[in-house]
Coordinates of C-alpha atoms in Angstrom, one line a residue:
M1 CA 77.0 75.3 48.0
R2 CA 79.8 76.8 45.4
R3 CA 78.0 79.7 43.4
M4 CA 81.0 80.7 41.6
I5 CA 83.2 79.9 39.5
V6 CA 86.2 82.2 37.4
M7 CA 88.9 80.1 35.7
V8 CA 91.9 80.8 33.0
F9 CA 92.9 77.7 30.7
L10 CA 95.5 77.9 28.6
V11 CA 96.0 75.2 26.3
V12 CA 99.7 74.0 24.4
L13 CA 99.6 71.9 22.1
A14 CA 102.7 71.2 19.8
E15 CA 103.1 68.6 16.8
M16 CA 105.6 67.7 14.5
T17 CA 105.8 65.9 12.1
C18 CA 108.3 64.4 9.3
G19 CA 108.6 61.8 6.3
A20 CA 106.2 62.4 3.2
Q21 CA 104.2 65.2 2.3
R22 CA 100.7 64.8 3.4
G23 CA 99.9 65.9 -0.4
R24 CA 96.2 67.5 0.8
A25 CA 94.0 68.6 -1.8
S26 CA 93.3 72.8 -1.0
V27 CA 90.0 72.3 0.9
G28 CA 88.4 75.6 2.0
G29 CA 87.7 76.4 6.0
L30 CA 90.6 74.2 6.7
D31 CA 93.7 76.4 7.7
G32 CA 92.7 77.8 11.2
T33 CA 89.1 76.6 11.9
H34 CA 88.8 74.9 15.0
E35 CA 89.3 71.0 14.5
L36 CA 86.2 70.6 16.5
E37 CA 83.7 72.2 14.1
F38 CA 85.5 69.4 11.6
I39 CA 84.9 66.8 14.1
M40 CA 81.5 68.2 14.6
R41 CA 80.1 67.6 11.1
L42 CA 81.7 64.7 10.2
S43 CA 80.3 62.8 14.0
G44 CA 76.4 64.5 13.9
C45 CA 77.2 65.9 16.7
S46 CA 76.4 69.7 17.7
S47 CA 78.4 69.8 20.9
P48 CA 81.9 68.4 22.1
E49 CA 80.7 68.3 25.2
E50 CA 78.7 65.7 24.0
M51 CA 81.3 63.2 22.1
E52 CA 84.2 61.4 24.2
P53 CA 87.5 62.0 24.4
D54 CA 89.4 59.2 22.4
E55 CA 86.9 59.5 19.6
I56 CA 88.1 62.9 19.6
E57 CA 91.0 62.6 19.0
R58 CA 90.4 59.7 16.8
L59 CA 89.4 62.2 14.2
S60 CA 92.8 65.0 15.3
A61 CA 94.6 62.9 14.2
L62 CA 93.4 62.1 11.5
L63 CA 93.3 65.5 10.6
S64 CA 96.5 65.7 11.1
R65 CA 97.3 63.1 9.0
P66 CA 94.7 62.4 6.2
L67 CA 93.5 58.9 5.1
R68 CA 95.0 58.6 1.6
I69 CA 92.0 57.3 -0.6
N70 CA 93.0 57.1 -3.4
M71 CA 96.4 54.6 -1.9
A72 CA 94.8 53.2 1.0
S73 CA 93.5 49.5 0.8
E74 CA 89.7 48.9 1.9
R75 CA 90.7 47.2 5.1
A76 CA 92.2 50.6 5.8
L77 CA 89.6 52.5 4.3
A78 CA 87.1 50.6 6.8
A79 CA 89.6 50.8 9.7
S80 CA 89.6 54.2 9.7
G81 CA 85.1 54.8 11.1
L82 CA 85.0 57.9 7.8
L83 CA 83.3 55.1 5.2
S84 CA 80.1 52.8 5.2
R85 CA 81.1 49.6 3.2
Y86 CA 78.0 50.2 0.4
Q87 CA 80.8 53.6 0.1
I88 CA 84.3 51.9 0.4
A89 CA 82.7 49.7 -2.4
S90 CA 81.2 52.3 -4.8
L91 CA 85.0 53.8 -4.0
A92 CA 87.0 51.1 -5.4
D93 CA 84.1 50.1 -8.7
Y94 CA 84.7 54.0 -9.0
R95 CA 88.8 53.5 -9.5
S96 CA 88.6 50.6 -11.7
R97 CA 86.4 52.1 -14.0
H98 CA 88.0 55.6 -13.8
G99 CA 91.3 55.9 -12.1
D100 CA 92.7 57.9 -9.0
V101 CA 89.8 60.2 -7.2
M102 CA 91.4 63.7 -8.5
S103 CA 89.8 66.8 -6.5
Y104 CA 86.7 66.4 -3.6
S105 CA 84.5 67.7 -6.4
E106 CA 85.1 64.6 -8.1
L107 CA 84.9 62.6 -5.5
A108 CA 81.5 64.6 -4.2
A109 CA 80.6 62.5 -7.6
V110 CA 81.0 58.9 -6.1
D111 CA 78.3 57.2 -6.0
G112 CA 77.3 57.0 -2.6
F113 CA 79.4 60.3 -1.2
G114 CA 77.3 63.4 -2.8
E115 CA 78.2 67.1 -1.6
A116 CA 76.8 67.2 2.4
F117 CA 78.8 64.0 2.9
T118 CA 82.1 64.9 1.0
E119 CA 82.4 68.6 2.7
A120 CA 81.9 66.8 6.0
L121 CA 85.0 64.4 5.0
A122 CA 87.2 66.4 2.7
P123 CA 89.1 67.9 5.9
F124 CA 90.5 63.7 7.0
V125 CA 90.7 63.0 3.2
S126 CA 93.9 63.3 0.9
L127 CA 93.4 62.9 -2.5
E128 CA 97.5 61.8 -2.9
S129 CA 98.1 59.8 -5.4
M130 CA 100.7 57.8 -7.1
S131 CA 99.6 58.2 -10.9
Q132 CA 97.8 60.6 -13.5
A133 CA 94.6 61.1 -13.6
G134 CA 92.8 58.3 -15.2
G135 CA 95.7 55.6 -13.6
L136 CA 95.6 53.4 -11.2
G137 CA 96.8 54.1 -7.6
K138 CA 99.5 52.5 -5.7
S139 CA 100.1 52.1 -2.2
G140 CA 102.9 54.6 -0.9
G141 CA 105.1 53.0 1.9
A142 CA 106.6 55.9 3.3
V143 CA 107.6 56.6 7.4
H144 CA 105.5 58.9 8.2
S145 CA 106.5 60.1 12.8
D146 CA 105.2 62.8 14.6
A147 CA 104.6 63.5 18.1
A148 CA 102.3 65.9 20.3
I149 CA 102.5 67.2 23.7
K150 CA 100.0 68.8 25.6
A151 CA 99.4 70.6 28.6
G152 CA 96.9 72.6 30.6
A153 CA 97.0 75.0 33.7
R154 CA 94.0 76.0 35.3
W155 CA 93.3 78.4 38.5
P156 CA 90.0 77.6 40.3
L157 CA 88.8 79.9 42.7
C158 CA 85.7 79.5 46.0
D159 CA 83.3 81.5 47.7
G160 CA 84.9 84.4 48.3
G161 CA 87.0 84.4 45.3
S162 CA 90.2 82.7 47.4
A163 CA 92.4 80.2 46.5
D164 CA 91.3 76.6 46.5
T165 CA 93.8 74.2 45.4
G166 CA 95.9 77.2 43.6
M167 CA 97.5 76.2 40.5
E168 CA 97.1 72.6 38.7
W169 CA 98.1 71.6 36.1
S170 CA 98.2 68.7 33.3
S171 CA 99.8 67.3 30.3
A172 CA 100.1 64.3 28.6
V173 CA 102.3 63.6 25.1
K174 CA 101.9 60.8 22.3
A175 CA 104.1 59.9 19.8
R176 CA 103.9 57.4 16.6
V177 CA 105.8 55.6 13.9
T178 CA 104.6 53.9 10.4
Y179 CA 105.3 53.1 7.6
G180 CA 102.3 52.8 5.6
E181 CA 100.0 50.7 6.5
Q182 CA 102.4 47.9 7.0
L183 CA 103.4 48.7 10.9
G184 CA 102.3 51.0 13.2
F185 CA 103.7 52.1 16.4
L186 CA 102.0 54.5 19.7
A187 CA 102.9 54.9 23.4
G188 CA 100.9 57.5 25.3
V189 CA 101.3 58.6 29.6
S190 CA 98.9 61.4 30.6
Y191 CA 99.1 63.2 33.7
G192 CA 95.9 64.4 35.3
Y193 CA 95.4 67.4 37.5
S194 CA 97.5 67.1 40.5
A195 CA 98.7 63.9 39.7
P196 CA 100.8 62.3 42.1
V197 CA 104.5 62.5 39.6
P198 CA 106.2 59.8 38.3
L199 CA 103.0 57.5 37.9
P200 CA 100.9 58.7 35.4
T201 CA 97.5 58.8 35.0
A202 CA 96.9 56.9 32.3
F203 CA 99.1 55.6 29.6
T204 CA 99.1 53.5 26.4
G205 CA 100.8 51.8 23.0
S206 CA 100.1 48.8 21.0
L207 CA 101.9 48.0 17.7
A208 CA 100.3 47.0 14.6
M209 CA 101.3 44.5 11.1
D210 CA 99.7 44.8 8.0
F211 CA 100.7 41.7 5.4
R212 CA 99.4 43.0 2.5
R213 CA 100.3 39.8 -0.2
I214 CA 97.8 37.1 2.6
R215 CA 95.5 40.1 3.6
S216 CA 95.7 40.2 7.6
R217 CA 96.4 42.4 10.6
I218 CA 97.7 42.4 14.3
V219 CA 97.7 44.5 16.5
L220 CA 99.5 43.9 20.3
G221 CA 99.0 46.1 22.7
D222 CA 95.9 48.8 23.0
F223 CA 93.4 48.0 20.2
N224 CA 89.4 48.8 19.3
A225 CA 86.8 46.7 18.6
R226 CA 83.9 47.7 16.6
Y227 CA 81.5 45.2 14.9
G228 CA 78.3 46.0 13.6
Q229 CA 76.0 48.6 15.5
G230 CA 77.1 48.1 18.6
L231 CA 75.0 46.3 20.2
A232 CA 77.2 43.4 21.7
L233 CA 81.0 44.6 21.3
W234 CA 81.7 48.4 20.0
N235 CA 84.4 50.1 22.4
G236 CA 84.2 54.2 22.4
M237 CA 83.0 56.8 21.0
T238 CA 78.6 56.0 22.1
M239 CA 76.8 59.8 22.1
G240 CA 74.6 60.6 24.5
A241 CA 71.5 62.1 21.6
L242 CA 70.5 61.0 17.4
E243 CA 71.3 64.3 17.0
S244 CA 70.9 64.2 13.5
P245 CA 70.7 61.8 10.4
S246 CA 74.9 61.3 10.9
S247 CA 74.9 60.8 14.0
F248 CA 72.2 57.3 13.5
M249 CA 74.2 54.6 11.6
K250 CA 77.5 53.4 13.1
K251 CA 80.3 52.4 10.7
P252 CA 81.6 49.6 11.9
T253 CA 85.8 49.8 11.9
G254 CA 86.4 46.0 13.4
I255 CA 90.2 45.9 14.0
S256 CA 91.4 48.8 14.4
Q257 CA 94.8 50.3 16.1
S258 CA 94.0 53.1 19.3
W259 CA 95.5 56.5 18.8
S260 CA 93.9 57.6 22.5
Y261 CA 96.7 59.2 24.7
T262 CA 95.1 56.8 27.0
G263 CA 94.1 54.5 25.8
S264 CA 91.2 54.3 29.0
M265 CA 88.3 53.1 26.4
A266 CA 90.5 50.7 24.4
H267 CA 90.5 46.7 25.0
T268 CA 93.8 45.6 26.2
G269 CA 95.3 42.7 23.7
V270 CA 96.2 40.5 21.0
A271 CA 93.6 41.0 18.0
A272 CA 94.2 40.5 14.4
E273 CA 92.0 40.2 11.6
F274 CA 92.1 37.9 8.2
A275 CA 90.0 38.3 5.2
A276 CA 89.8 36.3 2.1
R277 CA 87.1 37.5 -1.0
N278 CA 84.0 39.1 0.0
F279 CA 84.0 37.6 4.0
S280 CA 86.7 38.7 6.8
V281 CA 87.2 37.1 10.2
S282 CA 88.5 39.2 13.3
V283 CA 89.2 37.1 16.3
S284 CA 90.2 39.4 19.7
A285 CA 91.5 38.9 23.1
G286 CA 91.1 41.8 25.3
I287 CA 92.7 41.5 28.8
P288 CA 90.1 43.9 31.0
G289 CA 92.1 45.3 34.2
L290 CA 95.3 44.7 32.8
K291 CA 96.2 48.2 32.5
K292 CA 95.5 49.6 36.3
L293 CA 99.3 50.2 37.6
T294 CA 98.6 47.5 40.8
Y295 CA 96.4 44.8 40.6
A296 CA 96.1 41.0 41.5
P297 CA 95.9 37.2 38.9
G298 CA 92.7 36.7 40.0
E299 CA 91.7 40.6 39.0
L300 CA 91.7 40.3 36.0
S301 CA 89.6 38.3 32.5
L302 CA 89.4 37.2 29.5
L303 CA 87.8 39.1 26.9
P304 CA 88.1 36.7 23.3
A305 CA 85.9 37.8 20.5
I306 CA 85.2 36.1 16.6
N307 CA 83.2 38.5 14.6
V308 CA 82.5 36.9 10.1
A309 CA 81.4 39.5 8.2
W310 CA 80.0 39.1 4.3
F311 CA 80.5 42.3 2.1
C312 CA 79.4 44.1 -1.1
R313 CA 78.7 45.6 -3.6
S314 CA 74.7 47.8 -1.2
G315 CA 76.6 46.4 2.1
Q316 CA 77.8 44.1 4.1
V317 CA 76.1 41.4 6.1
S318 CA 78.4 39.8 9.5
V319 CA 77.6 37.4 13.1
T320 CA 79.5 38.5 16.6
H321 CA 80.6 36.9 19.7
Y322 CA 81.8 37.2 22.5
A323 CA 82.8 35.7 26.5
E324 CA 83.8 38.0 29.3
M325 CA 86.0 35.0 31.4
S326 CA 86.5 35.5 34.9
G327 CA 89.3 33.6 37.0
V328 CA 91.3 32.4 34.0
F329 CA 94.8 34.5 35.2
S330 CA 94.8 32.8 38.4
G331 CA 94.4 29.4 37.5
R332 CA 90.7 28.3 37.5
L333 CA 87.7 29.7 35.7
D334 CA 85.3 31.7 38.3
G335 CA 82.2 31.7 35.7
I336 CA 81.2 33.7 32.2
P337 CA 80.0 37.6 33.9
D338 CA 78.6 38.6 29.7
M339 CA 78.5 36.5 26.8
K340 CA 76.1 37.4 23.4
T341 CA 75.5 36.9 20.1
S342 CA 74.8 39.6 17.5
L343 CA 73.5 39.5 14.3
D344 CA 73.9 42.4 12.1
A345 CA 73.0 44.0 8.3
A346 CA 73.6 47.1 6.7
F347 CA 73.2 48.5 2.3
C348 CA 72.5 51.0 0.6
I349 CA 69.1 50.9 -1.9
R350 CA 69.2 53.7 -3.9
G351 CA 70.5 56.2 -2.1
T352 CA 69.0 55.3 1.2
D353 CA 70.8 53.8 4.1
V354 CA 69.3 50.7 5.9
F355 CA 71.2 48.8 8.6
S356 CA 69.9 47.0 11.9
E357 CA 71.3 44.4 14.3
V358 CA 70.0 41.8 16.9
S359 CA 71.6 40.7 19.6
F360 CA 70.9 37.8 22.7
D361 CA 72.2 38.3 25.1
W362 CA 72.9 34.4 26.6
L363 CA 73.5 34.9 31.1
S364 CA 69.4 37.0 31.3
W365 CA 68.1 34.7 28.0
V366 CA 67.3 38.5 26.1
P367 CA 67.6 39.6 23.2
A368 CA 67.7 43.7 22.2
V369 CA 67.1 44.3 18.8
L370 CA 67.6 48.4 17.0
A371 CA 66.9 49.2 13.4
G372 CA 66.9 52.6 11.6
T373 CA 67.1 54.2 8.3
V374 CA 68.3 57.5 6.7
F375 CA 67.6 58.6 3.6
P376 CA 67.4 61.6 1.6
V377 CA 64.1 64.3 1.2
C378 CA 64.7 66.6 -1.2
E379 CA 68.0 68.9 -2.4
G380 CA 69.7 70.6 0.8
F381 CA 67.2 68.2 3.1
R382 CA 68.1 64.6 4.4
M383 CA 66.0 62.7 7.4
A384 CA 66.4 59.2 9.6
A385 CA 64.4 57.6 11.7
M386 CA 65.3 54.6 14.3
A387 CA 63.8 52.2 16.8
R388 CA 65.4 50.3 20.0
Y389 CA 64.2 47.4 21.3
Y390 CA 66.8 47.2 25.0
P391 CA 64.6 45.3 28.0
P392 CA 65.7 44.7 31.1
G393 CA 68.0 42.3 32.0
Y394 CA 70.4 43.2 28.9
H395 CA 74.0 42.8 30.1
A396 CA 75.6 46.0 28.3
A397 CA 78.9 46.5 29.4
Q398 CA 80.8 45.7 25.6
S399 CA 77.8 47.8 24.1
G400 CA 78.1 51.2 22.0
A401 CA 75.1 51.6 20.3
A402 CA 73.0 54.7 19.6
S403 CA 70.6 55.6 22.6
S404 CA 69.9 58.8 24.3
S405 CA 68.3 57.6 27.6
T406 CA 70.4 54.4 28.6
K407 CA 73.2 52.4 28.1
C408 CA 71.3 49.6 25.7
S409 CA 69.4 48.2 29.0
N410 CA 66.0 49.1 29.6
E411 CA 64.7 51.1 27.2
Y412 CA 61.9 50.9 24.6
A413 CA 62.5 53.7 21.9
A414 CA 61.8 55.9 18.8
S415 CA 63.9 58.2 16.9
L416 CA 63.7 60.9 14.0
S417 CA 65.7 63.4 12.2
G418 CA 66.4 65.9 10.0
E419 CA 69.4 68.1 8.4
F420 CA 68.6 71.2 6.2
S421 CA 70.6 74.0 3.8
A422 CA 69.2 76.9 2.9
G423 CA 69.5 80.9 1.6
G424 CA 72.5 81.3 -0.1
W425 CA 76.2 80.5 -0.9
V426 CA 78.9 82.2 1.3
R427 CA 82.6 82.9 0.2
L428 CA 85.3 82.0 3.2
R429 CA 86.9 84.7 3.1
G430 CA 90.8 83.7 2.6
K431 CA 89.4 80.1 1.9
Q432 CA 90.1 78.5 -1.6
G433 CA 89.7 75.2 -3.3
Y434 CA 86.8 72.6 -2.1
G435 CA 84.4 74.0 1.0
A436 CA 85.9 77.2 0.2
S437 CA 81.9 78.2 0.4
I438 CA 78.7 76.9 2.4
R439 CA 75.4 77.6 2.6
R440 CA 74.4 80.6 4.9
H441 CA 71.6 79.1 6.8
V442 CA 72.7 75.2 8.0
G443 CA 70.2 72.6 10.8
T444 CA 69.2 70.1 12.2
F445 CA 66.2 68.6 14.3
S446 CA 65.9 65.6 16.4
A447 CA 62.5 64.7 18.8
D448 CA 63.9 61.5 20.4
A449 CA 60.7 59.3 23.1
A450 CA 61.9 56.8 25.7
F451 CA 59.5 54.0 27.2
F452 CA 61.8 52.6 30.5
P453 CA 60.3 50.3 31.6
D454 CA 61.1 49.3 35.1
G455 CA 61.2 52.8 35.8
K456 CA 63.4 55.4 37.0
S457 CA 63.4 55.9 40.2
K458 CA 62.2 54.8 43.5
G459 CA 59.2 53.4 43.3
S460 CA 58.5 53.5 39.9
A461 CA 56.7 51.5 37.9
R462 CA 57.4 53.0 34.2
D463 CA 58.9 56.1 32.7
L464 CA 58.9 58.1 30.2
Q465 CA 60.8 60.7 28.7
V466 CA 61.0 62.6 25.3
Q467 CA 63.5 65.5 24.3
A468 CA 63.6 67.5 20.7
K469 CA 66.2 68.9 20.0
M470 CA 67.2 71.8 17.5
K471 CA 71.0 73.5 15.8
S472 CA 70.8 76.6 13.5
E473 CA 74.0 78.1 11.8
H474 CA 73.5 81.6 10.0
M475 CA 76.9 83.6 8.6
L476 CA 76.6 87.1 9.0
A477 CA 79.3 88.0 6.7
D478 CA 82.4 85.7 5.2
F479 CA 84.6 86.2 9.0
L480 CA 81.7 85.5 11.4
K481 CA 78.9 82.6 12.5
L482 CA 76.2 82.8 15.2
S483 CA 75.1 79.6 16.2
V484 CA 71.8 78.7 18.2
R485 CA 70.8 75.3 20.3
L486 CA 68.4 74.2 21.9
V487 CA 67.5 71.9 24.1
F488 CA 64.1 70.5 25.4
R489 CA 63.4 68.0 28.1
Y490 CA 60.3 66.3 29.8
R491 CA 60.3 63.2 31.8
T492 CA 58.1 61.7 34.2
W493 CA 60.7 61.5 37.1
G494 CA 63.3 63.8 38.9
E495 CA 62.7 67.3 37.8
P496 CA 60.9 67.0 34.7
F497 CA 61.6 70.2 32.3
R498 CA 64.7 70.6 31.9
T499 CA 65.5 73.6 28.5
D500 CA 68.6 74.3 27.2
C501 CA 69.8 77.3 25.4
R502 CA 73.4 78.0 24.5
S503 CA 74.7 80.5 21.3
D504 CA 78.3 81.0 19.9
L505 CA 79.5 83.5 17.6
S506 CA 82.1 82.6 16.1
F507 CA 85.2 85.4 13.7
I508 CA 87.9 83.0 12.1
S509 CA 90.2 84.9 10.0
G510 CA 93.1 82.8 8.8
R511 CA 95.6 81.5 11.3
F512 CA 93.6 83.4 14.5
S513 CA 90.1 82.2 15.2
S514 CA 87.8 84.1 18.1
A515 CA 84.5 82.4 19.5
V516 CA 81.9 83.7 22.1
R517 CA 79.8 81.5 24.3
F518 CA 76.8 82.0 27.0
N519 CA 74.9 79.1 27.9
A520 CA 71.6 79.4 29.8
L521 CA 70.2 76.2 31.3
V522 CA 66.5 75.7 33.5
C523 CA 65.4 73.2 35.1
S524 CA 66.1 73.3 39.2
G525 CA 66.7 77.0 39.6
T526 CA 69.0 78.2 36.6
G527 CA 72.6 77.9 35.8
L528 CA 74.9 80.4 33.2
L529 CA 78.0 79.2 31.2
G530 CA 79.8 81.6 28.7
Y531 CA 83.4 82.2 28.1
A532 CA 85.5 83.8 25.3
E533 CA 88.6 82.4 24.2
G534 CA 91.3 83.7 21.2
G535 CA 94.1 81.7 19.6
Y536 CA 96.9 81.2 16.7
R537 CA 96.4 77.7 14.9
D538 CA 99.0 76.2 11.6
S539 CA 100.1 73.0 11.2
A540 CA 103.0 72.9 13.7
V541 CA 102.2 74.4 17.0
S542 CA 98.7 75.9 18.2
V543 CA 97.8 78.6 21.5
F544 CA 94.6 79.0 22.8
L545 CA 93.6 81.0 25.4
R546 CA 90.1 80.8 27.1
Q547 CA 88.9 82.5 30.5
G548 CA 84.7 82.2 31.3
F549 CA 82.4 81.7 33.9
F550 CA 79.6 79.9 35.5
R551 CA 77.3 79.6 38.2
I552 CA 75.9 77.0 39.1
D553 CA 73.2 76.6 42.3
N554 CA 72.5 72.4 41.7
W555 CA 73.5 69.7 40.5
N556 CA 70.2 69.5 37.9
D557 CA 71.6 72.6 36.8
R558 CA 74.5 72.0 35.3
I559 CA 76.0 72.3 32.2

């Protein structure tokens, strides 16, 4: 069995942007800090390995072109996935009374935001305004275009140090053009390691048109459909664990354009959204399998869906229904392998978020339910709790609801999480503006208990799993941060105990950054992983070099 692999990995990412200025106010810590730090902080995830690549790409796109919250429509704010409906309504009410938000400190004072969330949100939004302080902003129609190119090379080594396959390359390119909110076009293609050329590994393309007078939007090509808390229809990001209160409550985007290099997790087809007063109706028709390089008409299916939502000042209620139909493109209907209807609600009551969704599977005739809350305990301390009922037989092919162990099937579970901050404030070296000072100690903790009525192993009638996670970050100096992460798991099948301990030491100074990581995992045996990386990043070009090693003796010891 392979004992040791040493790998050197070089990534060059170039991005060219033209058009109107971004108009970003100064956000402390943005320049030179790895974008994954911001993405994980906003998503409530403690490790980038637990996030879907498409979700990282989506949030990376917002880092490169922040959402202009003073000029975006309510539909664009919702489609970004950054804000809840309560926060969107609260922001609209604030702007109608006081005018545009002119600073991040002012945004933190808006009901439903607060300092902690605003600090996490700041790198993804712009306070650009077409009015002076006290006036009402209007939407701009500037043309923006950008392109991104990624290339990677790796040299894997086998036992004894002999070359296995030699140098392997991967590459991807995508480009997009937007005209305000009215028009958006994206195309991309990617090649995996050792993929045959010219055939790509994956490709994507989409065109979105917004009609503001009649409050409607149409997307052709790759699109996202994300409703409720994800029990029925949600493509894309689904965390493997609920690690912090920020990861408990999902923020539905409805119909939105996919900005991924590959579009592998997006629906492909046509979608439209219509809004009138406090109601919206979204309809879509996806064609699963359409993006395969070779397919027969009989292999394609049709996935029509509809969502009707009602919004108010404190939240929303919506109903979603979809049915997958196979064989329709070969001239006959072979069957309906999947059909669900769901009802969801999310409200903010005096600073406490409550959310729930009930979904019914018409084929297996079983419901699935989740309910949770996120609430402040005191200054610097917030908690969240959730209960999940995912019965056996619930078909979860299109779902993306919160789950620590399954994809919304064969799991009854409860989760609890908290996040805290302590100590004085540390002003980051070379940073200015909002977020330039951070608390010296911050951390999260979580616990999850799941019961599996059908069992997880052969011959097992039922099983149980308990997980506990803790992560803490400590500023040792204004340029040096130490992160420690501990994960413990116990279960009644397979290897019962699994403990994962990780430490990271990060150095950040201007456009240069470096990090050292060491990971040890104990399960069947002991798995080890470590690396050192360093690089340079500015608004146009990023270059990072990483060298690492890992030793894995058993599959259960993988990191």
